[in-house]
Amino acid sequence: MNQTPRSDAASLQNLTQKRFVFVLLDQFTLLPFASAVECLRVANRMSGQNLYEYVLLSEDGEAIPCSVGSKFGVDHALIELKRDDVVLVCGGMNIRDNSTARILAWLRRESRKGVSIGSLCTGSYTLAKAGLLDGKRATIHWENIDGFSEDFADIELSKSVYVLDGKRMTAAGGTASLDLMLKLIAVDHGEDLANAVADQLIYSNIRTEQDTQRLSVPTRIGVRHPKLSVVIQKMEANIEEPISPSILAQDVGMSTRQLERLFRRYLNRSPKRYYMELRLQKARNLLMQTDLSVINVALACGFASPSHFSKCYRAHYDTTPYRERGTKSGIPG
């Protein structure tokens, strides 16, 4: 395989090796972690130097299970860090329960040294819980945005694939950690090395902080109809106070009947039904990710009464909101 050009490699001599410290939380999501580590390994290979090292930590130093059930051995428990270390908290399932008091206290202590601290996937919740995102911009996996926003209303949450804000960095999960790590490599050692790493990983579409996580509405629903896309975007943006189908139709220059036909043709359901499903999905996210009461979840999703909410929820999910809350296992990032 091609290496970084010798002239570039020579310019990397005598640079201090940077250490990344991965804190693996119980049930951490495997893909973001593996992607991040691979970027560091390939950067070393392509540069011909040991630019990066990494260590793995868990709360007690014991092997820890990831999202697919396999256990990962780690190098240490929660050790004392060096000021130049970069910490990445790797979250995943059950992030609220796995953001333990011991982890939070350790993060606060190390942050006081000025250590750069970031997160992958749902690890943003852990950083926020520790108070490390106060006054900062951040991101988290899109499925966890509703719960995060309810718990940390004062944190400026972005839907970007990753966010860099001073000594804080957050990546949304999935392949977003690739984009974050490639950005960090580019900052440290230049675009040529970052591009070489991406090329080795067969990652041809590097995203920036301006790129959002989710596919566009037409791509997600498999339909490229401009008026349908606009209506769905309006629905997604107005969950707490739903807009009537007649007003949605009027906003895109259609009659209510034309809107009904459009939804039936492309989505095989009425606008009312589609809107209800969006609201119930957000309700489920809030039930699984927050401690909001069922009544407050209902209000946040546009239901005037808990009884109506419960009836609709049961019809869609074949269980009640109360039972869902009692059996929640956390939504993965």
mmCIF file of C-alpha atoms in Angstrom:
data_model
loop_
_atom_site.group_PDB
_atom_site.id
_atom_site.type_symbol
_atom_site.label_atom_id
_atom_site.label_comp_id
_atom_site.label_asym_id
_atom_site.label_seq_id
_atom_site.Cartn_x
_atom_site.Cartn_y
_atom_site.Cartn_z
ATOM 1 C CA MET A 1 0.000 0.000 0.000
ATOM 2 C CA ASN A 2 1.114 3.593 -0.601
ATOM 3 C CA GLN A 3 2.618 5.388 2.345
ATOM 4 C CA THR A 4 2.528 9.113 3.112
ATOM 5 C CA PRO A 5 5.088 10.830 0.816
ATOM 6 C CA ARG A 6 8.571 10.837 2.323
ATOM 7 C CA SER A 7 8.720 14.643 2.398
ATOM 8 C CA ASP A 8 5.541 14.697 4.499
ATOM 9 C CA ALA A 9 6.750 11.864 6.714
ATOM 10 C CA ALA A 10 10.019 13.659 7.353
ATOM 11 C CA SER A 11 8.146 16.718 8.555
ATOM 12 C CA LEU A 12 6.463 14.565 11.210
ATOM 13 C CA GLN A 13 9.718 13.671 12.926
ATOM 14 C CA ASN A 14 10.297 14.619 16.560
ATOM 15 C CA LEU A 15 6.618 15.249 17.245
ATOM 16 C CA THR A 16 5.258 14.300 20.654
ATOM 17 C CA GLN A 17 3.068 11.221 20.577
ATOM 18 C CA LYS A 18 -0.556 11.947 21.488
ATOM 19 C CA ARG A 19 -2.424 9.540 23.746
ATOM 20 C CA PHE A 20 -6.134 8.858 23.396
ATOM 21 C CA VAL A 21 -7.872 7.443 26.447
ATOM 22 C CA PHE A 22 -11.050 5.517 25.626
ATOM 23 C CA VAL A 23 -13.405 5.118 28.577
ATOM 24 C CA LEU A 24 -15.666 2.180 27.785
ATOM 25 C CA LEU A 25 -19.041 2.347 29.483
ATOM 26 C CA ASP A 26 -21.077 -0.783 30.027
ATOM 27 C CA GLN A 27 -22.830 -1.771 26.743
ATOM 28 C CA PHE A 28 -20.868 0.789 24.713
ATOM 29 C CA THR A 29 -21.688 0.847 20.998
ATOM 30 C CA LEU A 30 -19.036 -1.081 19.100
ATOM 31 C CA LEU A 31 -18.938 0.686 15.714
ATOM 32 C CA PRO A 32 -18.033 4.229 16.884
ATOM 33 C CA PHE A 33 -15.294 2.884 19.165
ATOM 34 C CA ALA A 34 -13.826 0.562 16.552
ATOM 35 C CA SER A 35 -13.901 3.297 13.904
ATOM 36 C CA ALA A 36 -12.033 5.715 16.152
ATOM 37 C CA VAL A 37 -9.321 3.227 17.095
ATOM 38 C CA GLU A 38 -8.835 2.157 13.476
ATOM 39 C CA CYS A 39 -8.254 5.771 12.440
ATOM 40 C CA LEU A 40 -5.412 6.052 14.951
ATOM 41 C CA ARG A 41 -3.879 2.723 13.914
ATOM 42 C CA VAL A 42 -4.001 3.595 10.221
ATOM 43 C CA ALA A 43 -2.616 7.098 10.855
ATOM 44 C CA ASN A 44 0.438 5.528 12.482
ATOM 45 C CA ARG A 45 0.842 3.098 9.588
ATOM 46 C CA MET A 46 0.439 5.656 6.828
ATOM 47 C CA SER A 47 2.804 8.145 8.459
ATOM 48 C CA GLY A 48 5.395 5.504 9.265
ATOM 49 C CA GLN A 49 5.543 6.829 12.827
ATOM 50 C CA ASN A 50 3.854 6.265 16.161
ATOM 51 C CA LEU A 51 1.915 9.512 16.142
ATOM 52 C CA TYR A 52 -0.804 8.134 18.365
ATOM 53 C CA GLU A 53 -1.176 5.638 21.163
ATOM 54 C CA TYR A 54 -4.363 4.638 22.914
ATOM 55 C CA VAL A 55 -5.387 2.976 26.163
ATOM 56 C CA LEU A 56 -8.712 1.487 27.207
ATOM 57 C CA LEU A 57 -10.271 2.131 30.607
ATOM 58 C CA SER A 58 -13.310 0.805 32.406
ATOM 59 C CA GLU A 59 -14.696 1.876 35.754
ATOM 60 C CA ASP A 60 -13.140 -1.013 37.671
ATOM 61 C CA GLY A 61 -10.500 -2.234 35.222
ATOM 62 C CA GLU A 62 -12.473 -5.338 34.376
ATOM 63 C CA ALA A 63 -13.467 -6.505 30.886
ATOM 64 C CA ILE A 64 -16.626 -4.766 29.756
ATOM 65 C CA PRO A 65 -19.416 -5.830 27.358
ATOM 66 C CA CYS A 66 -20.153 -3.872 24.217
ATOM 67 C CA SER A 67 -23.448 -3.474 22.362
ATOM 68 C CA VAL A 68 -23.137 -6.848 20.601
ATOM 69 C CA GLY A 69 -22.443 -8.731 23.831
ATOM 70 C CA SER A 70 -18.718 -9.430 23.397
ATOM 71 C CA LYS A 71 -16.467 -8.397 26.266
ATOM 72 C CA PHE A 72 -13.457 -6.147 25.782
ATOM 73 C CA GLY A 73 -10.435 -6.352 28.006
ATOM 74 C CA VAL A 74 -9.085 -2.988 29.120
ATOM 75 C CA ASP A 75 -5.699 -1.690 30.170
ATOM 76 C CA HIS A 76 -6.608 0.065 33.406
ATOM 77 C CA ALA A 77 -9.307 1.231 35.745
ATOM 78 C CA LEU A 78 -9.874 5.000 36.037
ATOM 79 C CA ILE A 79 -6.254 6.129 36.190
ATOM 80 C CA GLU A 80 -4.875 9.612 36.676
ATOM 81 C CA LEU A 81 -4.310 11.279 33.327
ATOM 82 C CA LYS A 82 -1.694 13.545 31.828
ATOM 83 C CA ARG A 83 -2.686 17.045 30.797
ATOM 84 C CA ASP A 84 -2.057 16.325 27.100
ATOM 85 C CA ASP A 85 -4.266 13.216 27.012
ATOM 86 C CA VAL A 86 -7.477 13.188 24.992
ATOM 87 C CA VAL A 87 -10.367 11.347 26.658
ATOM 88 C CA LEU A 88 -13.212 9.836 24.662
ATOM 89 C CA VAL A 89 -16.150 8.441 26.609
ATOM 90 C CA CYS A 90 -17.760 5.609 24.625
ATOM 91 C CA GLY A 91 -21.468 5.317 25.377
ATOM 92 C CA GLY A 92 -24.230 3.091 24.096
ATOM 93 C CA MET A 93 -27.136 1.325 25.735
ATOM 94 C CA ASN A 94 -28.680 2.350 29.074
ATOM 95 C CA ILE A 95 -26.561 5.496 29.159
ATOM 96 C CA ARG A 96 -28.362 6.985 32.151
ATOM 97 C CA ASP A 97 -27.658 3.966 34.360
ATOM 98 C CA ASN A 98 -24.126 3.505 33.019
ATOM 99 C CA SER A 99 -23.131 7.109 33.739
ATOM 100 C CA THR A 100 -22.223 6.140 37.295
ATOM 101 C CA ALA A 101 -21.268 8.464 40.132
ATOM 102 C CA ARG A 102 -17.708 7.160 40.040
ATOM 103 C CA ILE A 103 -17.345 7.843 36.298
ATOM 104 C CA LEU A 104 -18.819 11.338 36.684
ATOM 105 C CA ALA A 105 -16.540 12.210 39.598
ATOM 106 C CA TRP A 106 -13.468 11.001 37.684
ATOM 107 C CA LEU A 107 -14.393 13.048 34.620
ATOM 108 C CA ARG A 108 -14.879 16.194 36.703
ATOM 109 C CA ARG A 109 -11.545 15.674 38.438
ATOM 110 C CA GLU A 110 -9.609 15.122 35.227
ATOM 111 C CA SER A 111 -11.320 18.031 33.462
ATOM 112 C CA ARG A 112 -9.947 20.395 36.101
ATOM 113 C CA LYS A 113 -6.465 19.616 34.749
ATOM 114 C CA GLY A 114 -7.481 21.026 31.373
ATOM 115 C CA VAL A 115 -7.609 17.620 29.695
ATOM 116 C CA SER A 116 -9.463 17.519 26.364
ATOM 117 C CA ILE A 117 -12.580 15.394 26.855
ATOM 118 C CA GLY A 118 -15.010 14.110 24.270
ATOM 119 C CA SER A 119 -17.564 11.424 23.640
ATOM 120 C CA LEU A 120 -18.743 8.930 21.067
ATOM 121 C CA CYS A 121 -22.391 8.028 20.537
ATOM 122 C CA THR A 122 -24.477 8.504 23.711
ATOM 123 C CA GLY A 123 -21.397 9.377 25.773
ATOM 124 C CA SER A 124 -22.468 13.001 25.344
ATOM 125 C CA TYR A 125 -25.071 12.318 28.032
ATOM 126 C CA THR A 126 -22.305 11.327 30.453
ATOM 127 C CA LEU A 127 -20.347 14.506 29.737
ATOM 128 C CA ALA A 128 -23.478 16.602 30.208
ATOM 129 C CA LYS A 129 -24.347 14.825 33.451
ATOM 130 C CA ALA A 130 -20.848 15.597 34.716
ATOM 131 C CA GLY A 131 -21.370 19.278 33.899
ATOM 132 C CA LEU A 132 -18.659 19.258 31.237
ATOM 133 C CA LEU A 133 -20.885 20.558 28.441
ATOM 134 C CA ASP A 134 -22.213 23.588 30.295
ATOM 135 C CA GLY A 135 -21.947 26.560 27.962
ATOM 136 C CA LYS A 136 -20.785 24.311 25.132
ATOM 137 C CA ARG A 137 -22.240 23.119 21.841
ATOM 138 C CA ALA A 138 -22.646 19.368 21.526
ATOM 139 C CA THR A 139 -24.261 16.562 19.584
ATOM 140 C CA ILE A 140 -25.596 13.090 20.350
ATOM 141 C CA HIS A 141 -27.110 10.250 18.318
ATOM 142 C CA TRP A 142 -30.354 11.520 16.746
ATOM 143 C CA GLU A 143 -32.428 8.867 18.522
ATOM 144 C CA ASN A 144 -31.349 10.334 21.878
ATOM 145 C CA ILE A 145 -31.912 14.000 21.045
ATOM 146 C CA ASP A 146 -35.413 14.150 22.564
ATOM 147 C CA GLY A 147 -34.317 12.747 25.912
ATOM 148 C CA PHE A 148 -31.114 14.794 26.030
ATOM 149 C CA SER A 149 -32.985 18.011 25.296
ATOM 150 C CA GLU A 150 -35.410 17.365 28.126
ATOM 151 C CA ASP A 151 -32.634 16.619 30.632
ATOM 152 C CA PHE A 152 -30.206 19.363 29.561
ATOM 153 C CA ALA A 153 -32.314 22.151 28.120
ATOM 154 C CA ASP A 154 -29.545 24.741 28.555
ATOM 155 C CA ILE A 155 -26.990 22.894 26.419
ATOM 156 C CA GLU A 156 -26.917 23.961 22.772
ATOM 157 C CA LEU A 157 -27.550 20.688 20.997
ATOM 158 C CA SER A 158 -26.658 20.311 17.319
ATOM 159 C CA LYS A 159 -27.800 17.663 14.844
ATOM 160 C CA SER A 160 -24.355 17.641 13.241
ATOM 161 C CA VAL A 161 -22.340 14.437 12.900
ATOM 162 C CA TYR A 162 -19.782 15.884 15.305
ATOM 163 C CA VAL A 163 -19.113 19.105 17.184
ATOM 164 C CA LEU A 164 -15.817 20.615 18.327
ATOM 165 C CA ASP A 165 -16.038 23.314 20.977
ATOM 166 C CA GLY A 166 -12.779 24.189 22.684
ATOM 167 C CA LYS A 167 -11.575 21.225 24.729
ATOM 168 C CA ARG A 168 -14.864 19.379 24.238
ATOM 169 C CA MET A 169 -15.710 17.168 21.283
ATOM 170 C CA THR A 170 -18.788 15.047 20.679
ATOM 171 C CA ALA A 171 -19.590 12.606 17.874
ATOM 172 C CA ALA A 172 -23.087 11.367 17.179
ATOM 173 C CA GLY A 173 -22.417 7.641 16.885
ATOM 174 C CA GLY A 174 -22.171 5.151 14.041
ATOM 175 C CA THR A 175 -19.640 6.307 11.463
ATOM 176 C CA ALA A 176 -19.622 9.868 12.849
ATOM 177 C CA SER A 177 -16.567 8.966 14.919
ATOM 178 C CA LEU A 178 -14.673 8.429 11.651
ATOM 179 C CA ASP A 179 -15.394 12.005 10.637
ATOM 180 C CA LEU A 180 -14.372 13.346 14.039
ATOM 181 C CA MET A 181 -11.109 11.397 14.124
ATOM 182 C CA LEU A 182 -10.218 12.350 10.563
ATOM 183 C CA LYS A 183 -10.746 15.991 11.504
ATOM 184 C CA LEU A 184 -8.489 15.631 14.559
ATOM 185 C CA ILE A 185 -5.797 13.924 12.468
ATOM 186 C CA ALA A 186 -6.019 16.729 9.888
ATOM 187 C CA VAL A 187 -5.615 19.345 12.612
ATOM 188 C CA ASP A 188 -2.630 17.502 14.098
ATOM 189 C CA HIS A 189 -0.817 16.442 10.940
ATOM 190 C CA GLY A 190 -2.495 17.871 7.875
ATOM 191 C CA GLU A 191 -5.167 17.035 5.332
ATOM 192 C CA ASP A 192 -2.896 14.730 3.317
ATOM 193 C CA LEU A 193 -2.530 12.270 6.167
ATOM 194 C CA ALA A 194 -6.241 12.443 7.030
ATOM 195 C CA ASN A 195 -7.133 11.751 3.403
ATOM 196 C CA ALA A 196 -4.682 8.865 3.285
ATOM 197 C CA VAL A 197 -6.334 7.343 6.347
ATOM 198 C CA ALA A 198 -9.797 7.757 4.826
ATOM 199 C CA ASP A 199 -8.579 6.168 1.601
ATOM 200 C CA GLN A 200 -7.256 3.138 3.485
ATOM 201 C CA LEU A 201 -10.592 2.780 5.270
ATOM 202 C CA ILE A 202 -12.420 3.083 1.912
ATOM 203 C CA TYR A 203 -14.262 6.057 3.358
ATOM 204 C CA SER A 204 -14.848 8.300 0.375
ATOM 205 C CA ASN A 205 -17.302 10.864 1.720
ATOM 206 C CA ILE A 206 -15.714 12.623 4.682
ATOM 207 C CA ARG A 207 -18.271 14.773 6.485
ATOM 208 C CA THR A 208 -17.650 18.040 8.290
ATOM 209 C CA GLU A 209 -19.170 19.725 11.315
ATOM 210 C CA GLN A 210 -21.724 21.295 8.963
ATOM 211 C CA ASP A 211 -23.150 17.918 7.904
ATOM 212 C CA THR A 212 -26.225 16.628 9.708
ATOM 213 C CA GLN A 213 -26.720 13.090 10.951
ATOM 214 C CA ARG A 214 -29.921 11.957 9.318
ATOM 215 C CA LEU A 215 -30.727 11.331 5.690
ATOM 216 C CA SER A 216 -32.914 13.880 3.960
ATOM 217 C CA VAL A 217 -36.671 13.351 4.196
ATOM 218 C CA PRO A 218 -36.970 12.189 0.546
ATOM 219 C CA THR A 219 -34.210 9.636 1.061
ATOM 220 C CA ARG A 220 -35.646 8.382 4.360
ATOM 221 C CA ILE A 221 -39.159 7.869 3.025
ATOM 222 C CA GLY A 222 -37.999 6.719 -0.405
ATOM 223 C CA VAL A 223 -40.087 9.358 -2.162
ATOM 224 C CA ARG A 224 -38.902 12.474 -3.974
ATOM 225 C CA HIS A 225 -41.973 14.672 -3.930
ATOM 226 C CA PRO A 226 -41.191 18.257 -2.863
ATOM 227 C CA LYS A 227 -44.574 19.048 -1.307
ATOM 228 C CA LEU A 228 -44.681 15.776 0.611
ATOM 229 C CA SER A 229 -41.186 16.464 1.960
ATOM 230 C CA VAL A 230 -42.173 19.942 3.142
ATOM 231 C CA VAL A 231 -45.247 18.613 4.953
ATOM 232 C CA ILE A 232 -43.256 15.892 6.711
ATOM 233 C CA GLN A 233 -40.588 18.389 7.767
ATOM 234 C CA LYS A 234 -43.325 20.577 9.268
ATOM 235 C CA MET A 235 -44.751 17.566 11.107
ATOM 236 C CA GLU A 236 -41.356 16.633 12.551
ATOM 237 C CA ALA A 237 -40.786 20.221 13.706
ATOM 238 C CA ASN A 238 -44.185 20.523 15.388
ATOM 239 C CA ILE A 239 -44.688 17.517 17.644
ATOM 240 C CA GLU A 240 -45.743 19.274 20.859
ATOM 241 C CA GLU A 241 -48.350 21.378 19.058
ATOM 242 C CA PRO A 242 -49.516 19.372 16.029
ATOM 243 C CA ILE A 243 -50.697 21.240 12.959
ATOM 244 C CA SER A 244 -53.995 20.204 11.412
ATOM 245 C CA PRO A 245 -53.937 18.484 7.980
ATOM 246 C CA SER A 246 -55.987 21.339 6.511
ATOM 247 C CA ILE A 247 -53.357 23.928 7.491
ATOM 248 C CA LEU A 248 -50.506 21.672 6.324
ATOM 249 C CA ALA A 249 -52.241 21.308 2.980
ATOM 250 C CA GLN A 250 -52.825 25.049 2.740
ATOM 251 C CA ASP A 251 -49.148 25.735 3.488
ATOM 252 C CA VAL A 252 -48.072 23.782 0.395
ATOM 253 C CA GLY A 253 -50.869 25.021 -1.869
ATOM 254 C CA MET A 254 -53.042 21.920 -1.833
ATOM 255 C CA SER A 255 -56.508 20.976 -0.716
ATOM 256 C CA THR A 256 -56.905 18.629 2.251
ATOM 257 C CA ARG A 257 -58.225 15.961 -0.093
ATOM 258 C CA GLN A 258 -55.192 16.288 -2.368
ATOM 259 C CA LEU A 259 -52.905 15.925 0.655
ATOM 260 C CA GLU A 260 -54.789 12.803 1.723
ATOM 261 C CA ARG A 261 -54.331 11.295 -1.734
ATOM 262 C CA LEU A 262 -50.640 12.190 -1.738
ATOM 263 C CA PHE A 263 -50.014 10.379 1.567
ATOM 264 C CA ARG A 264 -52.101 7.382 0.522
ATOM 265 C CA ARG A 265 -50.260 7.087 -2.772
ATOM 266 C CA TYR A 266 -46.716 7.301 -1.453
ATOM 267 C CA LEU A 267 -46.919 6.229 2.210
ATOM 268 C CA ASN A 268 -50.056 4.086 2.306
ATOM 269 C CA ARG A 269 -51.482 5.953 5.266
ATOM 270 C CA SER A 270 -53.318 9.173 5.971
ATOM 271 C CA PRO A 271 -51.507 12.365 7.016
ATOM 272 C CA LYS A 272 -53.184 12.059 10.407
ATOM 273 C CA ARG A 273 -51.898 8.511 10.856
ATOM 274 C CA TYR A 274 -48.367 9.395 9.770
ATOM 275 C CA TYR A 275 -48.309 12.369 12.154
ATOM 276 C CA MET A 276 -49.547 10.175 14.997
ATOM 277 C CA GLU A 277 -46.740 7.690 14.388
ATOM 278 C CA LEU A 278 -44.147 10.484 14.559
ATOM 279 C CA ARG A 279 -45.595 11.702 17.860
ATOM 280 C CA LEU A 280 -45.719 8.205 19.338
ATOM 281 C CA GLN A 281 -42.106 7.557 18.327
ATOM 282 C CA LYS A 282 -41.001 10.673 20.168
ATOM 283 C CA ALA A 283 -43.119 9.616 23.142
ATOM 284 C CA ARG A 284 -41.386 6.253 23.227
ATOM 285 C CA ASN A 285 -37.969 7.935 23.108
ATOM 286 C CA LEU A 286 -38.903 10.120 26.068
ATOM 287 C CA LEU A 287 -40.289 7.194 28.044
ATOM 288 C CA MET A 288 -37.126 5.176 27.454
ATOM 289 C CA GLN A 289 -34.580 7.946 27.898
ATOM 290 C CA THR A 290 -35.927 10.314 30.558
ATOM 291 C CA ASP A 291 -37.642 10.359 33.942
ATOM 292 C CA LEU A 292 -40.460 12.571 32.681
ATOM 293 C CA SER A 293 -43.831 11.516 34.032
ATOM 294 C CA VAL A 294 -46.196 9.836 31.592
ATOM 295 C CA ILE A 295 -48.413 12.924 31.792
ATOM 296 C CA ASN A 296 -45.538 15.215 30.802
ATOM 297 C CA VAL A 297 -44.521 12.871 27.998
ATOM 298 C CA ALA A 298 -48.078 13.013 26.702
ATOM 299 C CA LEU A 299 -48.082 16.817 26.763
ATOM 300 C CA ALA A 300 -44.664 17.003 25.091
ATOM 301 C CA CYS A 301 -46.026 14.931 22.215
ATOM 302 C CA GLY A 302 -49.234 16.857 21.651
ATOM 303 C CA PHE A 303 -51.730 14.712 23.570
ATOM 304 C CA ALA A 304 -54.317 16.642 25.551
ATOM 305 C CA SER A 305 -54.983 13.860 28.058
ATOM 306 C CA PRO A 306 -53.078 10.854 29.466
ATOM 307 C CA SER A 307 -56.013 8.557 28.691
ATOM 308 C CA HIS A 308 -55.993 9.460 24.989
ATOM 309 C CA PHE A 309 -52.212 9.102 24.915
ATOM 310 C CA SER A 310 -52.382 5.685 26.574
ATOM 311 C CA LYS A 311 -55.070 4.494 24.170
ATOM 312 C CA CYS A 312 -53.078 5.573 21.097
ATOM 313 C CA TYR A 313 -49.844 4.169 22.497
ATOM 314 C CA ARG A 314 -51.390 0.771 23.195
ATOM 315 C CA ALA A 315 -52.924 0.629 19.723
ATOM 316 C CA HIS A 316 -49.533 1.284 18.111
ATOM 317 C CA TYR A 317 -47.082 -0.557 20.401
ATOM 318 C CA ASP A 318 -49.379 -3.160 21.957
ATOM 319 C CA THR A 319 -48.411 -2.034 25.454
ATOM 320 C CA THR A 320 -49.162 0.919 27.711
ATOM 321 C CA PRO A 321 -46.798 3.827 28.389
ATOM 322 C CA TYR A 322 -46.650 2.761 32.031
ATOM 323 C CA ARG A 323 -45.564 -0.778 31.158
ATOM 324 C CA GLU A 324 -43.064 0.563 28.628
ATOM 325 C CA ARG A 325 -41.537 2.743 31.302
ATOM 326 C CA GLY A 326 -41.376 -0.204 33.696
ATOM 327 C CA THR A 327 -39.530 -2.451 31.260
ATOM 328 C CA LYS A 328 -37.269 0.074 29.550
ATOM 329 C CA SER A 329 -33.820 -1.143 28.632
ATOM 330 C CA GLY A 330 -32.583 2.050 27.020
ATOM 331 C CA ILE A 331 -32.456 3.005 23.377
ATOM 332 C CA PRO A 332 -29.118 2.322 21.720
ATOM 333 C CA GLY A 333 -27.097 5.041 20.127
#
